[in-house]
Amino acid sequence: MNFYAKRKGPPIVPIIPMIDILSILLVFFIVYTEKKQTRPAFNPELPATANLPTVNLRGTSSILAVAADGSLALDGMSIPSFEMLPDYLKSFASENQGRRVELELDQSLPLGRVIFVWDALTQAGYEVKDVPLRVKSAQTETKPSST
């Protein structure tokens, strides 16, 4: 019979290896963590042009043509640069009250240019939803569609 129980010592936890592992993890997270910065973004969900409803237009309207190389023309009159487009459209709208404008774009035109043209139309007093849009491509004929 054993009346005296042997005293157990405190449990041994290896502290030094845990410090090594924690320091490696700390360095890993510091190196691979990027600071998250918020920035404004625009996420367009544009439908394919084949799915857009088309309308047949009658009557006269002026055509604002934007080519793939960035050249602009309003009723055949060349506009020197994109920066001058809002002024040209404002003077055109004041001289031709009530005249409709159609937008004729090249298919390979960047989206930023299209948005700039829409902004210029809005500054001139045109509602973008009332401006018909035609997209020209090399394979197909010009197809009118409503915006």
GROMACS .gro file of C-alpha atoms in nm:
model
  147
    1MET     CA    1   0.000   0.000   0.000
    2ASN     CA    2   0.132   0.333  -0.098
    3PHE     CA    3   0.009   0.614   0.132
    4TYR     CA    4   0.211   0.887  -0.024
    5ALA     CA    5   0.123   0.991  -0.375
    6LYS     CA    6   0.404   1.122  -0.578
    7ARG     CA    7   0.372   1.494  -0.643
    8LYS     CA    8   0.334   1.583  -1.004
    9GLY     CA    9   0.514   1.892  -1.121
   10PRO     CA   10   0.353   2.169  -1.319
   11PRO     CA   11   0.288   2.082  -1.683
   12ILE     CA   12   0.570   2.189  -1.904
   13VAL     CA   13   0.473   2.407  -2.201
   14PRO     CA   14   0.756   2.475  -2.444
   15ILE     CA   15   0.743   2.856  -2.459
   16ILE     CA   16   1.049   2.919  -2.680
   17PRO     CA   17   0.921   2.726  -2.986
   18MET     CA   18   0.580   2.896  -2.953
   19ILE     CA   19   0.747   3.238  -2.954
   20ASP     CA   20   0.941   3.143  -3.266
   21ILE     CA   21   0.626   3.030  -3.446
   22LEU     CA   22   0.431   3.340  -3.342
   23SER     CA   23   0.709   3.572  -3.454
   24ILE     CA   24   0.723   3.400  -3.795
   25LEU     CA   25   0.346   3.432  -3.831
   26LEU     CA   26   0.361   3.798  -3.729
   27VAL     CA   27   0.626   3.874  -3.992
   28PHE     CA   28   0.425   3.682  -4.254
   29PHE     CA   29   0.107   3.880  -4.186
   30ILE     CA   30   0.290   4.213  -4.182
   31VAL     CA   31   0.457   4.146  -4.515
   32TYR     CA   32   0.159   4.005  -4.700
   33THR     CA   33  -0.115   4.230  -4.565
   34GLU     CA   34  -0.201   4.518  -4.795
   35LYS     CA   35  -0.371   4.831  -4.678
   36LYS     CA   36  -0.721   4.838  -4.820
   37GLN     CA   37  -0.812   5.170  -4.975
   38THR     CA   38  -1.159   5.252  -5.096
   39ARG     CA   39  -1.187   5.394  -5.444
   40PRO     CA   40  -1.487   5.482  -5.659
   41ALA     CA   41  -1.566   5.240  -5.937
   42PHE     CA   42  -1.822   5.207  -6.211
   43ASN     CA   43  -1.953   4.861  -6.289
   44PRO     CA   44  -2.144   4.879  -6.617
   45GLU     CA   45  -2.386   4.608  -6.714
   46LEU     CA   46  -2.433   4.678  -7.083
   47PRO     CA   47  -2.663   4.465  -7.295
   48ALA     CA   48  -2.551   4.330  -7.628
   49THR     CA   49  -2.663   4.545  -7.919
   50ALA     CA   50  -2.843   4.251  -8.076
   51ASN     CA   51  -3.077   4.241  -7.774
   52LEU     CA   52  -3.170   4.610  -7.779
   53PRO     CA   53  -3.509   4.715  -7.911
   54THR     CA   54  -3.494   4.908  -8.239
   55VAL     CA   55  -3.719   5.180  -8.373
   56ASN     CA   56  -3.764   5.320  -8.722
   57LEU     CA   57  -3.717   5.695  -8.719
   58ARG     CA   58  -3.890   5.938  -8.950
   59GLY     CA   59  -3.823   6.302  -8.998
   60THR     CA   60  -3.509   6.505  -9.001
   61SER     CA   61  -3.252   6.506  -8.728
   62SER     CA   62  -2.889   6.604  -8.694
   63ILE     CA   63  -2.627   6.333  -8.669
   64LEU     CA   64  -2.341   6.352  -8.421
   65ALA     CA   65  -2.087   6.101  -8.554
   66VAL     CA   66  -1.796   5.975  -8.346
   67ALA     CA   67  -1.540   5.762  -8.531
   68ALA     CA   68  -1.303   5.504  -8.384
   69ASP     CA   69  -1.005   5.736  -8.432
   70GLY     CA   70  -1.175   6.001  -8.216
   71SER     CA   71  -1.287   6.235  -8.493
   72LEU     CA   72  -1.618   6.412  -8.437
   73ALA     CA   73  -1.868   6.551  -8.684
   74LEU     CA   74  -2.202   6.723  -8.629
   75ASP     CA   75  -2.411   6.728  -8.946
   76GLY     CA   76  -2.096   6.679  -9.151
   77MET     CA   77  -1.916   6.970  -8.984
   78SER     CA   78  -1.593   6.853  -8.820
   79ILE     CA   79  -1.538   6.930  -8.451
   80PRO     CA   80  -1.166   6.973  -8.375
   81SER     CA   81  -1.147   6.800  -8.035
   82PHE     CA   82  -1.350   6.630  -7.765
   83GLU     CA   83  -1.290   6.921  -7.528
   84MET     CA   84  -1.478   7.154  -7.764
   85LEU     CA   85  -1.779   6.922  -7.803
   86PRO     CA   86  -1.990   7.065  -7.516
   87ASP     CA   87  -1.953   7.420  -7.651
   88TYR     CA   88  -2.038   7.311  -8.005
   89LEU     CA   89  -2.346   7.126  -7.883
   90LYS     CA   90  -2.463   7.422  -7.671
   91SER     CA   91  -2.436   7.663  -7.964
   92PHE     CA   92  -2.600   7.408  -8.196
   93ALA     CA   93  -2.890   7.363  -7.953
   94SER     CA   94  -2.942   7.738  -7.919
   95GLU     CA   95  -2.936   7.791  -8.300
   96ASN     CA   96  -3.156   7.488  -8.381
   97GLN     CA   97  -3.435   7.489  -8.124
   98GLY     CA   98  -3.635   7.166  -8.125
   99ARG     CA   99  -3.408   6.981  -8.369
  100ARG     CA  100  -3.341   6.621  -8.272
  101VAL     CA  101  -2.991   6.479  -8.250
  102GLU     CA  102  -2.893   6.121  -8.334
  103LEU     CA  103  -2.573   5.970  -8.206
  104GLU     CA  104  -2.371   5.755  -8.447
  105LEU     CA  105  -2.084   5.571  -8.276
  106ASP     CA  106  -1.818   5.338  -8.403
  107GLN     CA  107  -1.830   4.994  -8.245
  108SER     CA  108  -1.467   5.006  -8.131
  109LEU     CA  109  -1.505   5.341  -7.950
  110PRO     CA  110  -1.393   5.323  -7.583
  111LEU     CA  111  -1.664   5.347  -7.317
  112GLY     CA  112  -1.500   5.656  -7.165
  113ARG     CA  113  -1.550   5.848  -7.490
  114VAL     CA  114  -1.915   5.741  -7.509
  115ILE     CA  115  -1.975   5.865  -7.153
  116PHE     CA  116  -1.800   6.194  -7.236
  117VAL     CA  117  -2.028   6.242  -7.539
  118TRP     CA  118  -2.336   6.167  -7.327
  119ASP     CA  119  -2.220   6.420  -7.067
  120ALA     CA  120  -2.170   6.681  -7.341
  121LEU     CA  121  -2.523   6.614  -7.471
  122THR     CA  122  -2.661   6.654  -7.118
  123GLN     CA  123  -2.474   6.984  -7.071
  124ALA     CA  124  -2.623   7.110  -7.398
  125GLY     CA  125  -2.974   7.037  -7.271
  126TYR     CA  126  -3.049   6.709  -7.447
  127GLU     CA  127  -3.192   6.414  -7.255
  128VAL     CA  128  -2.967   6.116  -7.327
  129LYS     CA  129  -3.262   5.877  -7.319
  130ASP     CA  130  -3.423   6.076  -7.603
  131VAL     CA  131  -3.114   6.066  -7.826
  132PRO     CA  132  -3.129   5.766  -8.061
  133LEU     CA  133  -2.807   5.571  -8.092
  134ARG     CA  134  -2.665   5.394  -8.396
  135VAL     CA  135  -2.359   5.173  -8.368
  136LYS     CA  136  -2.152   5.130  -8.682
  137SER     CA  137  -1.942   4.822  -8.735
  138ALA     CA  138  -1.736   4.703  -9.028
  139GLN     CA  139  -1.944   4.387  -9.077
  140THR     CA  140  -2.298   4.521  -9.050
  141GLU     CA  141  -2.497   4.816  -9.172
  142THR     CA  142  -2.584   5.099  -8.937
  143LYS     CA  143  -2.863   4.985  -8.710
  144PRO     CA  144  -3.085   5.243  -8.533
  145SER     CA  145  -3.178   5.170  -8.174
  146SER     CA  146  -3.331   5.367  -7.893
  147THR     CA  147  -3.132   5.445  -7.577
   0.00000   0.00000   0.00000
